[in-house]
Amino acid sequence: QTWQMMDDVCKGSKAVKAGGIKYLPQTCVCDDPKINQKVYDDYKTRAVFYPVTKDTKQQLVGIAFSEDPSFEDDGMDFLISDADGSGKSIFQIAQTALGEQLVKGRGGFFVDYPSVEGGVSKADVAKGIRPTIVFYDAIDIINWRVKKIGGTWKTSLIVLSEKSTIVDPHDEFTEKDVTNYRVLRLDDDNFYCQQIYQDLDGGLTPQEVFYPLNANGQKWTEIPFMPLGSQSNDFDMDLIPLESIATINLAHYINSAEYENSVYICGQVQPVINELDEEWRDWLAKNGLKLGSANPLFLPKGSSFDYKSASIDMVAKEAMDAKLEYMSALGAKVLDKSISNKTATQVDSEDTKSYSVLSLCVANLNEAMESCLRWCAEYHGSGDNAKFTIKQDFAVGEIGLEELKFYQSEVVAGRMSKETLHQIIYSGKKPEISYEEEQAKIAAQGEGMVLE
C-alpha cells in the first residue's frame, strides 16, 4: 500500500485524484448518497495537488547525475546503447533505479541471457545474443527466499511479475494483457534454473524449466539477481527516503481541498437589499433584478442596497503554507550528511562514514551495478574489468542545511529556478546571474512547480 501511495504521489494530480477517498476524505452533507457523491466530486475537482514529491525526486536524481557516471565497458559497449533489451542504456537504467530507491526504498536488478539452440550460451552481439540488465520495481518483486549453502547465505528463490501482450486465443483480432511470473530458483543440487508461469485465463500455466549457462557452457551456482535498497542491498524492507515528504504532500492536498472549497463558497459577493415591504419584495421576485452600472436600481424610500462577502477561512491556507515549508526542509535533509552505518560492502575501509541519504543510495547502486557487470561478463565471456561508477560527492562547496532549506523554499515559491538551485548545491555558492536571466530560467522550466 505504501509503495502504491508513493507511485500515485509521484505520478501527480491525476493519479492522486483517481485514488478518491483513499487520499481525500469524503464530505457528507445529507442522507442522499447521490448528492453526497456529487458534492464530493466537486470538492475533489477544486482541490489542487502540488507535485512536490515528484519534483524533489527529479531534482535529487538530477543532482546525482549532474555529471555523467564513469563507465569502462571493457568490451561490453552494447550496454551503452541498449542494456536491458528494450533500448534503455545503462545510464537510464541507473537513473530509474535511483528514483525507485528514493520513492520505494528498494528494487532489484536481474541479469539474463537469451537461451541459445543446443542449450549453450555463446556471446554473439551481432545476432543480439548478449546479456541484459533489467531493473524490477519493488512492486514486481513478488516473493523471495534465501538459504545457507556451506557457510554462505544465498538467494534460493525469486518470483518476478512481468506484463506482456498476446493475441487473444479466443479472438485473433484482439490483443490482451497478461501477467507472467518469472521464477528464478536454485534446484536441489543448488544449480540456478528459470521457469515462466503464464496467467492466461485466471490460471497459471507453467512452461518448461531451463538452465542458463555461462560463456563456458557451465550451469550457474547463484541466481544473478541483486536486490537494491536505500540502506543496504538485501531483502529487508528499507526506509523510504521520500515517504515523509509524500505523506505531508497528501496532507497539503487535504488542506488545499478545504481552502479551495472555502474560496468557492465565500469568494462570490452576495447582493443584499434591506427594508423592503412585501409589495416591493413580490414585485422584484416577479420582474427580476438586473445588476450593474447600466441598470439603475429603483428602491422605495428607506431601503438600501449593498454587496456582502464572507471572510474566507485562512486556517487551511496557513496550514498549506506551513506544510510547503516543512516539505522543503525534508527535501533538504535527504542531502544533509550524517554518520550512518553502511551494512553493504564499504566504499572504503572505514566502518562508519559521513553519508547523506542520497549518497548512501548511490553507493548501494554502484555496488549493485558492480555485481551486474560481473554477471554480464560471465555470460559474455569477457568484460571482467568493466566498471560503472556514479559520483557520490554532490557538493563541492559545503552548504548549510538552513541555507539549503531557504533556497529550496525559493524554488517552491517560484522565485528561483531549479537549475540555479542545482548550481548552488553543487558549487556551494550562488551564481552571478541577473534578475532577467533568472526569470528566463524559471519560465523555461516547463512543468516545474506548475500546479496540476
Coordinates of C-alpha atoms in Angstrom, one line a residue, residues 5-306:
M5 CA 0.8 5.5 -2.5
M6 CA 4.4 6.6 -3.4
D7 CA 3.7 5.7 -7.1
D8 CA 0.5 7.7 -7.1
V9 CA 2.0 10.8 -5.5
C10 CA 4.9 10.8 -7.9
K11 CA 2.6 10.4 -10.9
G12 CA 0.9 13.5 -9.9
S13 CA -2.6 15.0 -9.6
K14 CA -4.5 12.7 -11.9
A15 CA -3.4 9.5 -10.1
V16 CA -3.9 11.0 -6.6
K17 CA -7.4 12.2 -7.5
A18 CA -8.2 8.8 -9.1
G19 CA -7.5 7.4 -5.6
G20 CA -10.6 9.2 -4.3
I21 CA -11.3 8.7 -0.6
K22 CA -8.0 6.9 -0.1
Y23 CA -6.3 10.3 -0.2
L24 CA -9.1 12.8 0.3
P25 CA -11.8 12.0 2.9
Q26 CA -15.4 12.2 1.6
T27 CA -17.7 15.0 2.7
C28 CA -21.2 14.1 3.8
V29 CA -23.9 16.8 3.6
C30 CA -27.1 14.8 3.7
D31 CA -28.6 11.3 3.7
D32 CA -28.8 11.1 -0.1
P33 CA -25.7 9.2 -1.4
K34 CA -26.1 10.6 -4.9
I35 CA -26.0 14.2 -3.6
N36 CA -23.1 13.3 -1.3
Q37 CA -21.1 11.9 -4.3
K38 CA -21.8 14.9 -6.4
V39 CA -20.7 17.3 -3.6
Y40 CA -17.6 15.2 -3.1
D41 CA -16.7 15.0 -6.8
D42 CA -16.9 18.8 -7.0
Y43 CA -14.9 19.2 -3.8
K44 CA -12.2 16.9 -5.2
T45 CA -12.1 18.7 -8.5
R46 CA -11.5 22.0 -6.9
A47 CA -8.6 20.7 -4.7
V48 CA -5.1 21.3 -6.0
F49 CA -2.3 18.8 -5.7
Y50 CA 1.2 20.2 -5.7
P51 CA 3.8 17.8 -7.3
V52 CA 6.4 18.5 -4.6
T53 CA 7.4 14.8 -4.1
K54 CA 7.8 14.2 -7.9
D55 CA 9.8 17.4 -8.3
T56 CA 12.0 16.5 -5.3
K57 CA 12.7 13.1 -6.7
Q58 CA 13.6 14.5 -10.1
Q59 CA 15.8 17.1 -8.5
L60 CA 17.7 14.5 -6.5
V61 CA 18.2 12.2 -9.4
G62 CA 19.4 15.2 -11.4
I63 CA 21.9 16.1 -8.7
A64 CA 23.3 12.6 -8.7
F65 CA 23.6 12.5 -12.5
S66 CA 24.8 16.1 -12.9
E67 CA 28.0 14.6 -14.1
D68 CA 27.9 11.5 -16.4
P69 CA 28.7 8.3 -14.5
S70 CA 32.1 6.8 -15.3
F71 CA 31.6 3.6 -17.4
E72 CA 34.5 1.5 -18.5
D73 CA 32.8 -1.1 -20.7
D74 CA 35.8 -3.5 -21.2
G75 CA 34.3 -4.8 -24.5
M76 CA 30.7 -4.7 -23.4
D77 CA 29.9 -1.4 -25.1
F78 CA 26.5 -2.7 -26.1
L79 CA 25.3 -1.7 -22.6
I80 CA 25.8 1.9 -23.5
S81 CA 23.1 1.9 -26.2
D82 CA 20.8 -1.0 -25.0
A83 CA 21.4 -2.5 -21.6
D84 CA 18.0 -4.1 -20.9
G85 CA 17.0 -5.3 -24.4
S86 CA 14.3 -2.6 -24.8
G87 CA 16.6 0.3 -25.8
K88 CA 17.4 1.7 -22.4
S89 CA 21.1 2.5 -21.8
I90 CA 22.9 1.5 -18.6
F91 CA 22.8 5.2 -17.6
Q92 CA 19.0 5.3 -18.0
I93 CA 18.5 2.1 -16.0
A94 CA 20.7 3.5 -13.2
Q95 CA 18.6 6.7 -13.2
T96 CA 15.4 4.7 -13.0
A97 CA 16.8 2.6 -10.2
L98 CA 17.9 5.6 -8.1
G99 CA 14.4 7.1 -8.5
E100 CA 12.9 3.9 -7.2
Q101 CA 15.3 3.8 -4.2
L102 CA 14.1 7.3 -3.3
V103 CA 10.4 6.6 -3.6
K104 CA 10.1 2.9 -2.6
G105 CA 13.4 2.2 -0.8
R106 CA 14.1 -0.9 -2.9
G107 CA 14.1 -2.6 -6.2
G108 CA 16.2 -5.2 -8.0
F109 CA 18.5 -6.0 -11.0
F110 CA 18.2 -9.2 -12.9
V111 CA 20.9 -10.2 -15.4
D112 CA 19.7 -12.5 -18.1
Y113 CA 20.9 -14.1 -21.3
P114 CA 18.9 -15.4 -24.3
S115 CA 18.7 -19.2 -24.5
V116 CA 20.7 -20.5 -27.5
E117 CA 19.8 -23.5 -29.5
G118 CA 21.5 -26.5 -28.1
G119 CA 21.5 -25.1 -24.6
V120 CA 24.9 -23.4 -24.9
S121 CA 25.2 -19.7 -24.2
K122 CA 27.6 -18.2 -26.7
A123 CA 28.2 -14.4 -27.0
D124 CA 27.1 -13.2 -30.3
V125 CA 26.3 -9.4 -30.2
A126 CA 25.8 -9.2 -33.9
K127 CA 22.8 -11.5 -33.6
G128 CA 21.5 -9.8 -30.5
I129 CA 22.5 -12.7 -28.3
R130 CA 24.1 -10.9 -25.3
P131 CA 23.4 -10.3 -21.6
T132 CA 20.9 -7.8 -20.4
I133 CA 20.4 -5.9 -17.2
V134 CA 16.7 -5.5 -16.3
F135 CA 15.5 -3.4 -13.3
Y136 CA 12.4 -4.6 -11.4
D137 CA 10.2 -2.2 -9.4
A138 CA 9.7 -3.2 -5.8
I139 CA 6.0 -4.0 -6.5
D140 CA 7.1 -6.5 -9.2
I141 CA 9.3 -8.5 -6.9
I142 CA 6.6 -10.8 -5.6
N143 CA 8.5 -13.3 -3.5
W144 CA 12.0 -14.4 -2.4
R145 CA 13.8 -16.9 -0.3
V146 CA 17.3 -17.4 0.9
K147 CA 19.1 -20.5 2.2
K148 CA 22.5 -21.3 3.7
I149 CA 24.8 -23.2 1.4
G150 CA 28.0 -24.2 3.3
G151 CA 28.9 -21.1 5.2
T152 CA 27.2 -18.6 2.9
W153 CA 23.7 -17.4 2.6
K154 CA 22.4 -17.4 -1.0
T155 CA 19.3 -16.3 -2.7
S156 CA 17.4 -19.5 -3.5
L157 CA 14.1 -18.2 -4.9
I158 CA 12.9 -15.1 -6.7
V159 CA 9.5 -14.6 -8.2
L160 CA 9.1 -11.6 -10.6
S161 CA 5.9 -10.3 -12.1
E162 CA 6.1 -9.2 -15.8
K163 CA 3.4 -7.8 -18.1
S164 CA 3.1 -8.8 -21.8
T165 CA 0.6 -8.5 -24.6
I166 CA -0.6 -11.5 -26.6
V167 CA -3.2 -12.3 -29.2
D168 CA -6.4 -13.3 -27.5
P169 CA -6.7 -17.1 -28.0
H170 CA -10.5 -16.6 -28.4
D171 CA -10.2 -13.7 -30.9
E172 CA -7.3 -13.4 -33.3
F173 CA -8.1 -9.7 -33.9
T174 CA -7.8 -8.7 -30.3
E175 CA -4.8 -8.4 -28.1
K176 CA -5.0 -8.9 -24.3
D177 CA -2.6 -8.1 -21.5
V178 CA -1.3 -11.0 -19.5
T179 CA 0.8 -11.3 -16.4
N180 CA 3.8 -13.7 -16.4
Y181 CA 5.6 -14.8 -13.4
R182 CA 9.3 -15.5 -13.9
V183 CA 10.6 -17.9 -11.2
L184 CA 14.3 -18.0 -10.5
R185 CA 15.4 -20.8 -8.2
L186 CA 18.3 -22.9 -7.0
D187 CA 17.3 -26.6 -7.5
D188 CA 18.0 -29.4 -5.1
D189 CA 21.6 -29.5 -6.4
N190 CA 21.9 -25.8 -5.9
F191 CA 22.1 -25.0 -9.7
Y192 CA 20.2 -22.0 -11.0
C193 CA 17.2 -22.5 -13.2
Q194 CA 14.3 -20.5 -14.6
Q195 CA 10.6 -21.2 -15.2
I196 CA 7.9 -19.0 -16.6
Y197 CA 4.2 -19.2 -15.4
Q198 CA 1.7 -17.5 -17.6
D199 CA -1.7 -16.3 -16.4
L200 CA -3.9 -16.6 -19.4
D201 CA -7.5 -17.1 -18.1
G202 CA -7.0 -16.8 -14.3
G203 CA -5.0 -19.9 -14.1
L204 CA -1.2 -20.2 -14.1
T205 CA 0.3 -22.3 -16.9
P206 CA 3.9 -23.4 -16.2
Q207 CA 6.4 -23.6 -19.0
E208 CA 9.5 -25.8 -19.3
V209 CA 12.3 -25.4 -16.7
F210 CA 15.6 -24.4 -18.3
Y211 CA 19.1 -23.9 -17.0
P212 CA 21.0 -20.8 -18.2
L213 CA 24.7 -21.4 -18.9
N214 CA 27.7 -19.2 -18.7
A215 CA 30.1 -18.5 -21.5
N216 CA 32.0 -21.8 -20.7
G217 CA 28.8 -23.8 -21.0
Q218 CA 28.5 -24.4 -17.3
K219 CA 25.5 -24.1 -15.0
W220 CA 25.3 -21.2 -12.6
T221 CA 25.6 -21.8 -8.8
E222 CA 24.0 -18.5 -7.9
I223 CA 20.9 -16.5 -9.1
P224 CA 22.1 -13.4 -11.0
F225 CA 19.6 -11.2 -9.2
M226 CA 20.8 -8.2 -7.0
P227 CA 18.3 -6.6 -4.5
L228 CA 18.8 -2.9 -4.3
G229 CA 17.9 -0.9 -1.2
S230 CA 18.2 2.7 0.2
Q231 CA 20.2 1.5 3.2
S232 CA 21.6 -1.9 2.2
N233 CA 21.4 -4.3 -0.7
D234 CA 19.4 -7.1 0.8
F235 CA 15.8 -8.2 1.0
D236 CA 15.0 -6.3 4.2
M237 CA 12.4 -3.5 3.9
D238 CA 14.5 -0.3 4.0
L239 CA 13.2 3.1 4.9
I240 CA 11.7 5.1 2.0
P241 CA 13.7 8.4 1.8
L242 CA 10.8 10.4 0.3
E243 CA 7.9 8.8 2.3
S244 CA 7.8 11.7 4.8
I245 CA 7.5 14.3 2.0
A246 CA 4.8 12.2 0.2
T247 CA 2.8 12.0 3.5
I248 CA 3.0 15.8 4.0
N249 CA 2.2 16.2 0.3
L250 CA -1.1 14.4 0.7
A251 CA -1.9 16.3 3.9
H252 CA -1.3 19.5 2.0
Y253 CA -3.7 18.2 -0.7
I254 CA -6.4 17.8 2.0
N255 CA -5.8 21.4 3.3
S256 CA -6.0 22.6 -0.3
A257 CA -9.4 20.9 -0.7
E258 CA -10.7 22.8 2.3
Y259 CA -9.2 26.1 1.2
E260 CA -10.4 25.9 -2.4
N261 CA -13.9 24.9 -1.0
S262 CA -13.9 28.0 1.2
V263 CA -12.9 30.1 -1.8
Y264 CA -15.7 28.6 -3.9
I265 CA -18.3 29.1 -1.2
C266 CA -17.2 32.5 0.1
G267 CA -15.4 34.0 -2.9
Q268 CA -18.6 35.3 -4.5
V269 CA -20.2 38.5 -3.3
Q270 CA -23.9 38.4 -2.3
P271 CA -26.3 41.2 -3.3
V272 CA -28.4 42.4 -0.2
I273 CA -31.4 44.7 -0.1
N274 CA -32.7 45.9 3.3
E275 CA -36.1 47.3 4.4
L276 CA -38.3 46.1 1.6
D277 CA -42.0 45.8 2.2
E278 CA -44.0 42.8 0.9
E279 CA -45.2 44.7 -2.1
W280 CA -41.7 45.6 -3.3
R281 CA -40.4 42.1 -2.5
D282 CA -43.1 40.5 -4.6
W283 CA -42.6 42.9 -7.4
L284 CA -38.8 42.2 -7.6
A285 CA -39.4 38.5 -7.3
K286 CA -41.8 38.7 -10.3
N287 CA -39.9 41.1 -12.5
G288 CA -36.3 40.1 -11.6
L289 CA -33.4 42.2 -10.7
K290 CA -30.6 43.4 -13.1
L291 CA -27.3 44.5 -11.5
G292 CA -24.5 46.6 -12.9
S293 CA -23.9 50.3 -13.8
A294 CA -26.1 50.2 -16.9
N295 CA -29.1 49.0 -14.9
P296 CA -30.3 51.7 -12.4
L297 CA -31.9 50.1 -9.3
F298 CA -35.0 51.9 -8.0
L299 CA -36.0 51.1 -4.4
P300 CA -38.6 52.5 -2.0
K301 CA -37.7 55.2 0.5
G302 CA -35.7 53.9 3.4
S303 CA -34.4 50.8 1.6
S304 CA -30.7 50.2 0.9
F305 CA -28.7 48.0 -1.4
D306 CA -25.2 46.5 -0.7

